[in-house]
Tab-separated table of C-alpha atoms and ligand atoms in Angstrom:
chain	number	residue	atom	x	y	z
A	15	MET	CA	19.343	9.138	-18.085
A	16	PRO	CA	19.071	8.185	-14.419
A	17	VAL	CA	18.455	4.461	-13.976
A	18	VAL	CA	15.918	3.383	-11.350
A	19	GLY	CA	15.972	-0.305	-10.423
A	20	VAL	CA	12.723	-1.673	-9.025
A	21	ILE	CA	12.751	-4.936	-7.087
A	22	GLY	CA	9.507	-6.781	-7.726
A	23	GLY	CA	7.597	-7.081	-10.985
A	24	GLY	CA	3.989	-6.540	-9.889
A	25	GLN	CA	1.502	-3.896	-10.970
A	26	LEU	CA	3.155	-1.234	-8.827
A	27	ALA	CA	6.385	-1.568	-10.820
A	28	ARG	CA	4.325	-1.638	-14.029
A	29	MET	CA	2.591	1.626	-13.174
A	30	MET	CA	5.942	3.352	-12.569
A	31	VAL	CA	6.773	2.864	-16.252
A	32	PRO	CA	4.650	5.634	-17.873
A	33	PRO	CA	5.970	8.432	-15.622
A	34	ALA	CA	9.508	7.094	-16.051
A	35	VAL	CA	9.079	7.345	-19.809
A	36	ALA	CA	7.697	10.879	-19.470
A	37	LEU	CA	10.559	12.057	-17.263
A	38	GLY	CA	13.339	10.407	-19.243
A	39	ILE	CA	14.108	7.928	-16.467
A	40	GLU	CA	15.281	4.464	-17.401
A	41	ILE	CA	13.466	1.867	-15.351
A	42	ARG	CA	14.698	-1.688	-14.813
A	43	VAL	CA	12.817	-4.377	-12.944
A	44	LEU	CA	13.966	-7.454	-11.068
A	45	ALA	CA	10.899	-9.675	-11.447
A	46	GLU	CA	9.990	-12.977	-9.830
A	47	GLN	CA	8.942	-14.585	-13.088
A	48	GLU	CA	9.006	-14.201	-16.845
A	49	GLU	CA	5.316	-13.264	-17.192
A	50	SER	CA	5.410	-10.392	-14.695
A	51	SER	CA	2.984	-7.490	-14.706
A	52	ALA	CA	5.984	-5.155	-15.198
A	53	ARG	CA	7.430	-7.068	-18.176
A	54	LEU	CA	7.048	-4.036	-20.468
A	55	ALA	CA	10.011	-2.469	-18.652
A	56	ALA	CA	13.542	-3.814	-19.076
A	57	THR	CA	13.069	-6.873	-16.908
A	58	GLN	CA	15.445	-9.371	-15.447
A	59	VAL	CA	14.099	-12.466	-13.717
A	60	GLY	CA	15.746	-13.439	-10.452
A	61	ASP	CA	15.359	-14.178	-6.767
A	62	TYR	CA	15.212	-11.002	-4.659
A	63	ARG	CA	16.287	-13.051	-1.624
A	64	ASP	CA	19.622	-13.914	-3.210
A	65	VAL	CA	22.250	-11.292	-2.435
A	66	ASP	CA	24.388	-11.962	-5.525
A	67	THR	CA	21.383	-11.764	-7.849
A	68	VAL	CA	20.277	-8.460	-6.338
A	69	ARG	CA	23.835	-7.059	-6.346
A	70	ALA	CA	24.247	-7.876	-10.032
A	71	PHE	CA	20.865	-6.260	-10.808
A	72	ALA	CA	21.724	-3.159	-8.788
A	73	ALA	CA	25.149	-2.704	-10.354
A	74	GLY	CA	23.820	-0.753	-13.346
A	75	CYS	CA	21.299	1.341	-11.390
A	76	ASP	CA	21.529	4.778	-9.766
A	77	VAL	CA	18.912	3.967	-7.144
A	78	ILE	CA	17.123	0.834	-5.969
A	79	THR	CA	13.477	0.935	-4.917
A	80	PHE	CA	10.655	-1.545	-4.499
A	81	ASP	CA	7.339	-2.933	-5.676
A	82	HIS	CA	6.985	-4.854	-2.376
A	83	GLU	CA	8.537	-4.868	1.088
A	84	HIS	CA	9.852	-8.436	1.192
A	85	VAL	CA	13.519	-7.997	0.316
A	86	PRO	CA	15.438	-9.440	3.282
A	87	GLN	CA	17.376	-7.080	5.522
A	88	ASP	CA	20.737	-8.749	4.818
A	89	VAL	CA	20.258	-8.176	1.083
A	90	LEU	CA	19.281	-4.527	1.632
A	91	ARG	CA	22.253	-3.969	3.916
A	92	ALA	CA	24.656	-5.549	1.443
A	93	LEU	CA	23.507	-3.036	-1.193
A	94	VAL	CA	23.969	-0.125	1.204
A	95	ALA	CA	27.445	-1.427	2.104
A	96	ASP	CA	28.241	-1.461	-1.637
A	97	GLY	CA	27.413	2.258	-1.719
A	98	MET	CA	24.043	1.857	-3.488
A	99	SER	CA	21.273	4.367	-2.944
A	100	VAL	CA	18.455	2.207	-1.511
A	101	GLN	CA	15.168	4.130	-1.141
A	102	PRO	CA	13.538	3.578	1.271
A	103	GLY	CA	16.511	2.317	3.268
A	104	PRO	CA	16.692	-0.839	5.375
A	105	ASP	CA	15.883	0.819	8.730
A	106	ALA	CA	12.714	2.415	7.410
A	107	LEU	CA	11.660	-0.702	5.500
A	108	ALA	CA	12.064	-2.863	8.597
A	109	ALA	CA	8.997	-1.131	10.039
A	110	ALA	CA	6.930	-2.148	7.020
A	111	GLN	CA	8.229	-5.720	6.882
A	112	ASP	CA	7.117	-6.911	10.279
A	113	LYS	CA	3.827	-5.871	11.904
A	114	LEU	CA	5.170	-6.360	15.446
A	115	HIS	CA	8.168	-4.175	14.725
A	116	MET	CA	5.809	-1.669	13.078
A	117	ARG	CA	3.662	-1.460	16.223
A	118	GLU	CA	6.790	-1.011	18.383
A	119	ARG	CA	8.144	1.793	16.205
A	120	LEU	CA	4.784	3.564	15.934
A	121	THR	CA	4.273	3.342	19.687
A	122	ALA	CA	7.775	4.762	20.255
A	123	LEU	CA	6.914	7.677	17.932
A	124	GLY	CA	3.807	8.403	20.009
A	125	VAL	CA	1.497	7.739	17.077
A	126	PRO	CA	-2.015	6.532	18.030
A	127	VAL	CA	-2.509	2.805	17.328
A	128	PRO	CA	-5.068	0.213	18.475
A	129	THR	CA	-4.264	-1.479	21.798
A	130	TRP	CA	-1.841	-4.257	20.895
A	131	ALA	CA	0.378	-6.959	22.357
A	132	ARG	CA	3.068	-9.364	21.267
A	133	ILE	CA	1.659	-12.848	21.849
A	134	THR	CA	3.782	-15.970	22.095
A	135	THR	CA	1.483	-18.425	23.910
A	136	ARG	CA	-2.163	-19.421	24.114
A	137	ASP	CA	-2.248	-18.124	27.711
A	138	GLU	CA	-1.110	-14.683	26.619
A	139	LEU	CA	-3.846	-14.625	23.984
A	140	ALA	CA	-6.391	-15.687	26.626
A	141	GLN	CA	-5.269	-12.758	28.785
A	142	PHE	CA	-5.447	-10.316	25.846
A	143	LEU	CA	-8.982	-11.512	25.043
A	144	ALA	CA	-10.003	-11.125	28.689
A	145	ASP	CA	-8.612	-7.580	28.735
A	146	ASN	CA	-10.302	-6.584	25.466
A	147	GLY	CA	-13.909	-7.691	25.732
A	148	GLY	CA	-13.416	-11.250	24.519
A	149	ARG	CA	-12.566	-10.466	20.887
A	150	ALA	CA	-9.350	-9.499	19.147
A	151	VAL	CA	-7.655	-9.330	15.777
A	152	VAL	CA	-4.620	-11.603	15.452
A	153	LYS	CA	-2.056	-11.003	12.696
A	154	THR	CA	0.996	-12.850	11.472
A	155	PRO	CA	3.926	-10.423	11.711
A	156	ARG	CA	5.154	-11.178	8.186
A	157	GLY	CA	3.871	-12.207	4.805
A	158	GLY	CA	0.253	-11.038	5.163
A	159	TYR	CA	-1.516	-9.207	2.344
A	160	ASP	CA	-5.081	-8.619	1.217
A	161	GLY	CA	-6.363	-9.809	4.582
A	162	LYS	CA	-4.383	-13.061	4.531
A	163	GLY	CA	-2.658	-13.377	7.878
A	164	VAL	CA	-5.457	-11.430	9.624
A	165	ARG	CA	-8.016	-13.238	11.794
A	166	VAL	CA	-10.753	-12.074	14.163
A	167	VAL	CA	-10.662	-14.431	17.144
A	168	ASP	CA	-12.749	-15.004	20.257
A	169	ARG	CA	-10.995	-18.123	21.554
A	170	ALA	CA	-7.511	-18.459	22.987
A	171	ASP	CA	-6.750	-21.504	20.833
A	172	ALA	CA	-7.742	-19.813	17.566
A	173	ALA	CA	-4.160	-18.867	16.673
A	174	ASP	CA	-2.421	-22.120	17.680
A	175	ASP	CA	-1.355	-22.816	14.087
A	176	TRP	CA	0.346	-19.428	13.776
A	177	LEU	CA	1.850	-19.536	17.282
A	178	ALA	CA	3.588	-22.777	16.322
A	179	ASP	CA	5.703	-20.636	13.960
A	180	GLY	CA	6.467	-17.838	16.441
A	181	ALA	CA	5.046	-14.655	17.942
A	182	VAL	CA	1.905	-13.014	16.578
A	183	LEU	CA	0.425	-9.537	16.924
A	184	ALA	CA	-2.863	-9.225	18.813
A	185	GLU	CA	-4.882	-6.033	18.487
A	186	GLN	CA	-8.073	-4.650	19.874
A	187	LEU	CA	-10.911	-5.160	17.352
A	188	VAL	CA	-11.488	-1.528	16.413
A	189	ASP	CA	-15.123	-0.536	15.978
A	190	PHE	CA	-14.289	1.943	13.237
A	191	ARG	CA	-16.585	4.386	11.473
A	192	ARG	CA	-14.566	3.980	8.305
A	193	GLU	CA	-11.076	3.278	7.006
A	194	LEU	CA	-8.901	6.020	5.614
A	195	ALA	CA	-5.489	6.251	3.994
A	196	GLN	CA	-3.037	9.110	4.047
A	197	LEU	CA	-0.401	9.024	1.340
A	198	VAL	CA	2.696	11.168	1.435
A	199	ALA	CA	5.997	11.178	-0.390
A	200	ARG	CA	9.309	12.187	1.167
A	201	ARG	CA	12.677	12.908	-0.385
A	202	PRO	CA	15.963	11.850	1.237
A	203	SER	CA	16.583	15.555	1.814
A	204	GLY	CA	13.408	15.654	3.935
A	205	ASP	CA	10.933	17.514	1.717
A	206	LEU	CA	7.453	15.998	2.073
A	207	ARG	CA	4.158	16.282	0.182
A	208	ALA	CA	0.781	14.799	1.080
A	209	TRP	CA	-2.135	13.887	-1.154
A	210	PRO	CA	-5.661	14.545	0.071
A	211	LEU	CA	-6.873	12.071	2.697
A	212	VAL	CA	-8.878	9.240	1.096
A	213	GLU	CA	-11.500	6.768	2.299
A	214	THR	CA	-10.845	3.099	1.571
A	215	VAL	CA	-13.579	0.490	1.527
A	216	GLN	CA	-12.436	-3.104	2.099
A	217	LYS	CA	-14.497	-6.168	1.293
A	218	GLY	CA	-13.335	-9.425	2.861
A	219	GLY	CA	-10.138	-7.729	4.067
A	220	VAL	CA	-9.273	-6.514	0.558
A	221	CYS	CA	-9.421	-2.949	-0.735
A	222	ALA	CA	-12.451	-2.670	-3.031
A	223	GLU	CA	-12.991	1.081	-3.494
A	224	VAL	CA	-11.232	4.349	-2.756
A	225	LEU	CA	-12.974	7.717	-2.505
A	226	ALA	CA	-10.778	10.779	-2.992
A	227	PRO	CA	-10.987	12.994	-1.072
A	228	ALA	CA	-12.503	11.145	1.906
A	229	PRO	CA	-16.076	12.523	1.882
A	230	ARG	CA	-17.320	14.756	4.684
A	231	SER	CA	-14.113	14.632	6.726
A	232	SER	CA	-13.762	16.921	9.704
A	233	ASP	CA	-10.825	19.309	9.748
A	234	ALA	CA	-9.612	17.578	12.910
A	235	VAL	CA	-9.514	14.168	11.221
A	236	GLU	CA	-7.734	15.562	8.162
A	237	ARG	CA	-5.226	17.336	10.358
A	238	SER	CA	-4.506	14.272	12.520
A	239	ALA	CA	-4.052	12.050	9.468
A	240	ALA	CA	-1.622	14.489	7.857
A	241	GLU	CA	0.296	14.951	11.121
A	242	ILE	CA	0.523	11.210	11.732
A	243	ALA	CA	1.836	10.545	8.218
A	244	ALA	CA	4.434	13.321	8.511
A	245	THR	CA	5.529	12.068	11.940
A	246	VAL	CA	5.925	8.539	10.595
A	247	ALA	CA	7.705	9.600	7.393
A	248	HIS	CA	10.200	11.826	9.198
A	249	GLY	CA	10.453	9.640	12.315
A	250	LEU	CA	11.233	6.457	10.408
A	251	GLY	CA	13.202	8.225	7.667
A	252	VAL	CA	10.908	6.941	4.918
A	253	THR	CA	11.804	7.925	1.355
A	254	GLY	CA	9.495	7.565	-1.624
A	255	VAL	CA	5.773	7.023	-1.123
A	256	LEU	CA	4.470	6.129	2.329
A	257	ALA	CA	0.875	4.943	2.687
A	258	VAL	CA	-0.577	5.087	6.184
A	259	GLU	CA	-3.718	2.957	6.545
A	260	LEU	CA	-5.957	4.436	9.233
A	261	PHE	CA	-9.111	3.741	11.194
A	262	GLU	CA	-11.466	6.635	11.972
A	263	THR	CA	-13.119	5.678	15.239
A	264	MET	CA	-16.746	6.386	16.148
A	265	ASP	CA	-15.559	9.167	18.452
A	266	GLY	CA	-13.527	10.896	15.730
A	267	ARG	CA	-10.041	9.657	16.569
A	268	VAL	CA	-7.569	8.405	14.003
A	269	LEU	CA	-5.554	5.216	14.654
A	270	VAL	CA	-2.858	3.731	12.460
A	271	ASN	CA	-3.615	0.278	11.080
A	272	GLU	CA	-0.508	-0.322	9.011
A	273	LEU	CA	2.165	1.210	6.816
A	274	ALA	CA	3.281	0.545	3.254
A	275	MET	CA	6.545	2.042	1.985
A	276	ARG	CA	5.880	2.091	-1.743
A	277	PRO	CA	3.030	3.194	-3.963
A	278	HIS	CA	-0.183	1.705	-2.603
A	279	ASN	CA	-3.594	0.607	-3.832
A	280	SER	CA	-5.219	3.509	-1.972
A	281	GLY	CA	-3.245	5.926	-4.188
A	282	HIS	CA	-4.175	4.574	-7.617
A	283	PHE	CA	-6.747	7.364	-8.013
A	284	SER	CA	-3.791	9.762	-8.312
A	285	ILE	CA	-2.796	8.440	-11.758
A	286	ASP	CA	-5.815	10.090	-13.347
A	287	ALA	CA	-7.074	12.405	-10.634
A	288	ALA	CA	-4.072	14.195	-9.122
A	289	VAL	CA	-1.620	16.663	-10.630
A	290	THR	CA	1.188	14.260	-9.716
A	291	SER	CA	0.512	10.535	-9.466
A	292	GLN	CA	1.949	8.429	-6.672
A	293	PHE	CA	4.078	6.571	-9.240
A	294	GLU	CA	5.620	9.731	-10.659
A	295	GLN	CA	6.119	11.122	-7.155
A	296	HIS	CA	7.757	7.924	-5.994
A	297	LEU	CA	10.317	8.125	-8.820
A	298	ARG	CA	10.958	11.809	-8.120
A	299	ALA	CA	11.314	11.169	-4.395
A	300	VAL	CA	13.708	8.203	-4.643
A	301	LEU	CA	15.882	10.228	-7.051
A	302	ASP	CA	15.739	13.171	-4.597
A	303	TRP	CA	14.186	15.312	-7.325
A	304	PRO	CA	11.675	18.110	-6.554
A	305	LEU	CA	8.230	16.761	-5.667
A	306	GLY	CA	5.128	17.632	-7.664
A	307	ASP	CA	1.802	19.155	-6.676
A	308	THR	CA	-0.633	16.695	-5.153
A	309	GLU	CA	-4.019	18.387	-5.588
A	310	LEU	CA	-6.897	16.619	-7.266
A	311	VAL	CA	-7.741	17.719	-10.798
A	312	ALA	CA	-11.482	17.208	-10.099
A	313	PRO	CA	-13.518	17.676	-6.910
A	314	HIS	CA	-14.104	13.910	-6.571
A	315	ALA	CA	-12.502	10.708	-7.802
A	316	VAL	CA	-13.575	7.118	-7.176
A	317	MET	CA	-11.263	4.160	-7.835
A	318	ILE	CA	-12.597	0.623	-7.995
A	319	ASN	CA	-10.458	-2.511	-8.029
A	320	VAL	CA	-11.093	-5.208	-10.614
A	321	PHE	CA	-10.455	-8.787	-9.484
A	322	GLY	CA	-9.915	-11.964	-11.460
A	323	GLY	CA	-9.068	-10.745	-14.937
A	324	LEU	CA	-9.989	-8.285	-17.698
A	325	THR	CA	-10.702	-9.540	-21.193
A	326	ASP	CA	-10.279	-7.330	-24.265
A	327	ASP	CA	-14.032	-7.505	-24.868
A	328	GLN	CA	-14.798	-6.378	-21.342
A	329	ILE	CA	-12.361	-3.484	-21.623
A	330	ALA	CA	-13.908	-2.391	-24.925
A	331	GLN	CA	-17.404	-2.580	-23.436
A	332	ALA	CA	-16.434	-0.585	-20.365
A	333	LEU	CA	-14.787	2.091	-22.508
A	334	GLY	CA	-17.807	2.192	-24.825
A	335	HIS	CA	-20.348	2.624	-22.061
A	336	GLN	CA	-18.305	4.907	-19.804
A	337	PRO	CA	-16.143	7.072	-22.056
A	338	ALA	CA	-15.039	9.271	-19.152
A	339	ALA	CA	-13.849	6.368	-17.013
A	340	LYS	CA	-10.193	5.375	-16.987
A	341	VAL	CA	-9.494	1.654	-17.198
A	342	HIS	CA	-6.181	0.183	-16.026
A	343	ALA	CA	-5.286	-3.450	-16.726
A	344	TYR	CA	-2.260	-4.993	-15.051
A	345	GLY	CA	-1.448	-7.572	-17.734
A	346	LYS	CA	-1.699	-10.480	-15.310
A	347	SER	CA	-3.038	-13.904	-16.139
A	348	PRO	CA	-6.554	-14.249	-14.711
A	349	ARG	CA	-7.010	-15.922	-11.338
A	350	PRO	CA	-10.023	-15.712	-8.989
A	351	GLY	CA	-9.632	-12.934	-6.423
A	352	ARG	CA	-6.422	-11.593	-7.944
A	353	LYS	CA	-6.080	-7.806	-8.289
A	354	ALA	CA	-6.137	-7.546	-12.072
A	355	GLY	CA	-6.830	-3.881	-12.722
A	356	HIS	CA	-8.760	-0.835	-11.600
A	357	VAL	CA	-11.137	1.798	-12.879
A	358	THR	CA	-11.200	5.484	-11.953
A	359	ALA	CA	-13.910	8.068	-12.572
A	360	MET	CA	-13.758	11.776	-11.739
A	361	GLY	CA	-16.139	14.708	-11.616
A	362	ASP	CA	-18.035	17.294	-9.622
A	363	ASP	CA	-20.688	15.176	-7.949
A	364	LEU	CA	-19.619	12.272	-5.723
A	365	ASP	CA	-22.752	10.161	-6.295
A	366	ASP	CA	-22.456	10.545	-10.052
A	367	VAL	CA	-18.728	9.776	-10.010
A	368	ALA	CA	-19.256	6.692	-7.843
A	369	TYR	CA	-22.070	5.528	-10.109
A	370	ARG	CA	-19.927	5.893	-13.228
A	371	ALA	CA	-16.924	4.148	-11.671
A	372	ARG	CA	-19.095	1.241	-10.480
A	373	ALA	CA	-20.880	1.001	-13.827
A	374	ALA	CA	-17.543	0.794	-15.645
A	375	ALA	CA	-16.159	-1.744	-13.164
A	376	ALA	CA	-19.311	-3.873	-13.473
A	377	HIS	CA	-18.278	-4.800	-17.024
A	378	PHE	CA	-15.541	-6.909	-15.470
A	379	ASP	CA	-17.800	-8.965	-13.218
A	380	ALA	CA	-17.291	-12.535	-14.402
B	410	ATP	N1	-7.487	-4.024	14.751
B	410	ATP	C1	-8.424	-4.109	13.788
B	410	ATP	N2	-9.713	-3.862	14.078
B	410	ATP	C2	-10.675	-3.965	13.129
B	410	ATP	N3	-10.449	-4.308	11.858
B	410	ATP	C3	-9.185	-4.577	11.494
B	410	ATP	C4	-8.104	-4.493	12.437
B	410	ATP	N4	-6.959	-4.789	11.790
B	410	ATP	C5	-7.305	-5.064	10.510
B	410	ATP	N5	-8.634	-4.948	10.329
B	410	ATP	C6	-9.364	-5.144	9.046
B	410	ATP	O1	-8.654	-6.065	8.224
B	410	ATP	C7	-8.147	-5.422	7.056
B	410	ATP	C8	-6.794	-6.004	6.697
B	410	ATP	O2	-5.878	-5.791	7.766
B	410	ATP	P1	-4.360	-5.356	7.480
B	410	ATP	O3	-4.374	-4.088	6.728
B	410	ATP	O4	-3.599	-5.396	8.740
B	410	ATP	O5	-3.918	-6.616	6.618
B	410	ATP	P2	-3.126	-6.841	5.289
B	410	ATP	O6	-3.555	-8.169	4.795
B	410	ATP	O7	-1.695	-6.621	5.576
B	410	ATP	O8	-3.671	-5.747	4.361
B	410	ATP	P3	-3.131	-5.187	2.990
B	410	ATP	O9	-4.015	-5.805	1.965
B	410	ATP	O10	-3.398	-3.728	3.172
B	410	ATP	O11	-1.702	-5.569	2.882
B	410	ATP	C9	-8.128	-3.940	7.409
B	410	ATP	O12	-8.161	-3.133	6.275
B	410	ATP	C10	-9.389	-3.844	8.269
B	410	ATP	O13	-10.542	-3.820	7.449
B	411	MG	MG1	-3.912	-3.269	5.060
């Protein structure tokens, strides 16, 4: 049995467990805490920032991969120096760990991105605002998620608190038609597969819904998204799943928002609605095994995130009222705003599928 070690015990690690079981892969998790979402796998609790802890965890594994991108570079490089297979590797991951570095690497690859600048002072932000119509998006380079660390600003002093800690990323506020995500998986040997382009709907900076495939997409948009994701995956040497978050502009261009080098919320539809899920594909890719087909098993799928928590009663009610919907609970203790699960519905008619997914998800509204 190959042994895959996953650093991070969140829902992404949890959702790797069923395909690991199916494929005869042993999965071990280095979790942050005892009550992790991934605790059903063989779990060890420890600090992923501590090189000795991570080394000891990795010792029994054939490959190390991730539930999040926060493992420090020195820890990653120590594993590589030990001869461990780390997928994705430190150089690729660096571009997902720091949004300034990400913008630099994407720009160097010639991939279209919003106008951006590295900002270190209030004066530089004032200049960026003046050059970009008086409004901008400012982001902390590290540690942001679910819209935390992202701020729309129209005053040069609006990022003083972040600038006190170092440089920030400023971007043009993109007037997008919609947000899209292109997921691909790449093996160390270079083989790459893409899932259909999806539309993501964020509410308050957080992913709320995903429509697969992205409805009414032009061929040109689909082609650009697929080309961009392949360029990034090959150009940065990404292995495993790469999610490329995109903006479709009003004039039909595609710009990269950000990258994730692991299974991603925008790919959860694939568990129920694609021949090969992103979690199975990730395991296959990091082991350098042949990749699976990525087509949808129904013309349309809609995935809806559930926040807060899911009680047993709510799950039973959702299943009772929407027997065709697929409910996924992440086994996390309830907390307002926390991603606690998701619901997927599939079928022939997008409106009907969206209705059924939303009706099932509504059972979890507190
Ligand atoms: N330059 C931009 N112009 C317009 N909207 C933007 C821009 N950058 C980000 N946003 C909006 O803010 C959301 C969150 O931004 P981003 O993806 O950078 O942050 P995050 O917190 O790292 O997200 P995630 O939850 O995906 O980790 C985007 O999905 C988009 O809706
Ligand atoms: Mg994002």
